[in-house]
Amino acid sequence: MGPVILHSVVSVDGFIADANDDVGPLHEWYFAGDTPITPPREDPHYDHSGTGNDFRVSGASAGYVRQMWESIGAIVLGRRLFDLVNGWEGQPPAGDHVVVVSHRPRPAGWHPEASYHFVDGVAAALDRARELAGERTVAVNAGEVGGQVFAAGLVDEVAMDVVPVVFGSGKRYFGSVEGQHLLAGPHVVVPGEGVLHLRFKVQR
């Protein structure tokens, strides 16, 4: 069974979006470099940020991001993010499978060919994602759902792509997690252009 990693791009004060779900400059580094992460897709209109551009990052970031994305077998996210990006039109930025934590089923007629699974509850969603990912990584999107998985002690590592911006308020990386939780490390520190990649193992 592969590791479970909580991941997102985040401001230096710990927010993944503002109160209106606007990511502001958080994803600009994905398109500000000269090194592609992945080959262009046949349908270029949908990607991680919804801008329609190919992912092009700095050389320093490319190796880190490419390796991480290639390791991912399944992504777990909440229904709100799914609705905001329309599930990346069935083509997630990484991984072969997506598990959506939701009380509602897949929208009628929505990309029936895509390996998207709608599961009620974070524990059941993580079990399904692990089954789908096999020995590969399960990446859990940070935010409320990710915070619930983290608080339940089901996360092995925390991965942050820290962008030098202060939001002041908004949607927190760890959602509504309360109390103190210890992390080790960081065991990965990769400075890119406009972003700092960090990874911490969770202490148990």
Coordinates of C-alpha atoms in Angstrom, one line a residue:
M1 CA 0.0 0.0 0.0
G2 CA 1.4 3.4 -1.0
P3 CA 1.6 6.5 1.2
V4 CA -1.2 9.0 1.8
I5 CA 0.0 12.6 1.2
L6 CA -2.0 15.7 2.1
H7 CA -1.1 18.3 -0.6
S8 CA -1.9 21.8 -2.0
V9 CA -0.4 25.0 -3.0
V10 CA -0.6 27.4 0.0
S11 CA 0.1 31.0 1.0
V12 CA 2.8 31.6 3.6
D13 CA 0.1 32.2 6.1
G14 CA -1.6 28.9 5.5
F15 CA -4.5 29.5 3.0
I16 CA -5.3 27.6 -0.2
A17 CA -7.8 30.2 -1.4
D18 CA -9.6 33.3 -0.2
A19 CA -13.1 33.3 1.3
N20 CA -14.6 33.2 -2.2
D21 CA -12.5 30.3 -3.4
D22 CA -10.3 32.5 -5.5
V23 CA -6.7 31.2 -5.5
G24 CA -5.3 34.6 -6.6
P25 CA -1.5 34.3 -7.4
L26 CA -1.1 30.8 -5.8
H27 CA -1.0 28.9 -9.1
E28 CA 1.0 31.5 -11.2
W29 CA 4.2 29.5 -10.8
Y30 CA 2.6 26.6 -12.7
F31 CA 2.7 28.7 -15.9
A32 CA 5.6 31.1 -15.3
G33 CA 8.6 28.8 -16.2
D34 CA 10.0 27.3 -19.4
T35 CA 10.0 23.6 -18.4
P36 CA 6.8 21.5 -19.1
I37 CA 5.7 19.1 -16.4
T38 CA 3.6 17.0 -18.7
P39 CA 3.0 16.8 -22.5
P40 CA 0.1 19.0 -23.8
R41 CA -3.2 17.2 -23.7
E42 CA -5.5 16.7 -26.6
D43 CA -8.1 19.0 -24.9
P44 CA -6.1 22.0 -23.6
H45 CA -9.1 23.8 -22.1
Y46 CA -9.0 22.1 -18.7
D47 CA -6.1 21.9 -16.2
H48 CA -5.3 22.3 -12.6
S49 CA -6.1 26.0 -12.4
G50 CA -8.7 26.3 -15.2
T51 CA -6.6 28.8 -17.2
G52 CA -6.3 26.6 -20.3
N53 CA -2.5 26.9 -20.5
D54 CA 0.1 24.1 -20.4
F55 CA 2.0 23.6 -17.2
R56 CA 5.4 25.2 -17.5
V57 CA 7.5 25.7 -14.3
S58 CA 11.0 26.5 -13.5
G59 CA 13.7 23.8 -13.9
A60 CA 14.0 23.5 -10.2
S61 CA 10.3 22.8 -9.7
A62 CA 9.9 20.5 -12.7
G63 CA 11.8 17.6 -11.4
Y64 CA 10.1 17.7 -8.1
V65 CA 6.6 18.1 -9.4
R66 CA 7.0 15.6 -12.2
Q67 CA 8.2 12.9 -9.8
M68 CA 5.4 13.6 -7.4
W69 CA 2.7 13.6 -10.0
E70 CA 4.0 10.4 -11.6
S71 CA 3.8 8.7 -8.2
I72 CA 0.1 9.4 -7.7
G73 CA -2.4 6.7 -8.3
A74 CA -5.5 8.3 -6.9
I75 CA -6.6 11.8 -5.7
V76 CA -9.2 12.4 -3.0
L77 CA -11.0 15.7 -2.9
G78 CA -14.2 17.3 -1.7
R79 CA -17.4 17.9 -3.7
R80 CA -16.9 21.7 -3.5
L81 CA -13.5 21.5 -5.4
F82 CA -15.0 19.0 -7.8
D83 CA -17.8 21.5 -8.6
L84 CA -15.5 24.5 -8.8
V85 CA -13.3 22.9 -11.5
N86 CA -16.0 20.6 -12.9
G87 CA -13.7 17.6 -12.1
W88 CA -11.1 18.9 -14.5
E89 CA -13.5 17.6 -17.2
G90 CA -12.5 14.0 -16.3
Q91 CA -8.8 14.7 -16.7
P92 CA -7.1 15.2 -13.3
P93 CA -3.7 16.8 -13.2
A94 CA -2.2 13.7 -11.8
G95 CA -3.3 10.1 -11.1
D96 CA -5.5 7.6 -12.9
H97 CA -8.4 7.8 -10.4
V98 CA -10.3 10.4 -8.4
V99 CA -12.4 9.8 -5.3
V100 CA -14.9 12.6 -4.5
V101 CA -16.2 12.8 -0.9
S102 CA -19.8 13.7 -1.4
H103 CA -23.4 12.9 -0.3
R104 CA -24.4 13.4 -3.9
P105 CA -23.7 11.0 -6.8
R106 CA -21.9 11.7 -10.0
P107 CA -23.7 14.3 -12.1
A108 CA -26.0 12.6 -14.6
G109 CA -24.2 12.1 -17.9
W110 CA -20.9 13.6 -16.6
H111 CA -17.9 12.0 -18.4
P112 CA -18.9 8.3 -17.9
E113 CA -15.5 7.2 -19.2
A114 CA -13.6 8.9 -16.3
S115 CA -12.5 6.9 -13.3
Y116 CA -14.3 9.1 -10.8
H117 CA -15.9 7.6 -7.7
F118 CA -18.3 9.4 -5.4
V119 CA -18.1 8.2 -1.8
D120 CA -20.0 9.3 1.3
G121 CA -17.4 9.9 4.2
V122 CA -13.7 10.5 4.3
A123 CA -12.8 7.0 5.8
A124 CA -14.7 5.2 3.0
A125 CA -13.2 7.5 0.4
L126 CA -9.7 6.9 1.6
D127 CA -10.3 3.1 1.6
R128 CA -11.6 3.3 -2.0
A129 CA -8.6 5.5 -3.1
R130 CA -6.1 3.1 -1.5
E131 CA -7.8 0.2 -3.3
L132 CA -7.6 2.1 -6.7
A133 CA -4.0 3.4 -6.2
G134 CA -2.5 0.0 -5.1
E135 CA 1.2 0.6 -4.4
R136 CA 1.1 4.2 -5.7
T137 CA 0.5 7.4 -3.7
V138 CA -2.9 8.6 -2.6
A139 CA -2.9 12.4 -2.8
V140 CA -5.6 14.1 -0.6
N141 CA -6.4 17.7 -1.5
A142 CA -5.9 20.1 1.4
G143 CA -8.9 22.0 2.8
E144 CA -11.8 20.7 4.8
V145 CA -11.8 17.2 3.5
G146 CA -8.0 16.9 3.7
G147 CA -8.1 18.3 7.2
Q148 CA -10.6 15.6 8.3
V149 CA -8.3 12.9 6.8
F150 CA -5.3 14.5 8.6
A151 CA -7.2 14.8 12.0
A152 CA -8.2 11.1 11.7
G153 CA -4.5 10.1 11.7
L154 CA -4.7 8.8 8.1
V155 CA -2.0 11.0 6.5
D156 CA 1.6 9.9 6.2
E157 CA 3.1 13.1 4.8
V158 CA 2.2 16.8 4.4
A159 CA 3.3 18.4 1.1
M160 CA 3.1 22.1 0.7
D161 CA 4.0 24.3 -2.4
V162 CA 4.4 27.6 -0.5
V163 CA 3.9 30.8 -2.5
P164 CA 5.2 34.1 -1.2
V165 CA 1.8 35.8 -0.7
V166 CA -0.1 36.6 2.5
F167 CA -3.9 36.2 2.2
G168 CA -4.8 37.2 5.8
S169 CA -8.0 35.0 5.7
G170 CA -9.7 32.5 3.6
K171 CA -9.8 28.7 3.2
R172 CA -7.2 27.1 5.5
Y173 CA -4.8 24.3 4.3
F174 CA -5.8 22.2 7.3
G175 CA -9.4 23.1 7.2
S176 CA -11.0 23.2 10.7
V177 CA -8.3 21.0 12.4
E178 CA -7.9 21.9 16.0
G179 CA -5.2 21.1 18.6
Q180 CA -1.5 20.4 18.1
H181 CA -0.2 17.9 15.6
L182 CA 3.6 17.2 15.3
L183 CA 5.4 16.9 12.0
A184 CA 9.0 15.8 11.4
G185 CA 11.4 17.3 9.0
P186 CA 11.0 18.8 6.5
H187 CA 12.7 16.0 4.7
V188 CA 12.2 17.6 1.3
V189 CA 13.1 21.3 0.6
V190 CA 13.1 22.4 -3.0
P191 CA 13.3 26.1 -3.8
G192 CA 11.6 26.9 -7.1
E193 CA 10.9 30.3 -8.8
G194 CA 8.0 31.8 -6.9
V195 CA 7.4 28.7 -4.9
L196 CA 9.0 26.6 -2.1
H197 CA 8.3 22.9 -2.1
L198 CA 8.2 21.3 1.3
R199 CA 7.4 17.8 2.6
F200 CA 7.0 16.7 6.2
K201 CA 6.4 13.3 7.6
V202 CA 3.6 13.0 10.1
Q203 CA 4.7 12.0 13.6
R204 CA 2.5 9.4 15.3

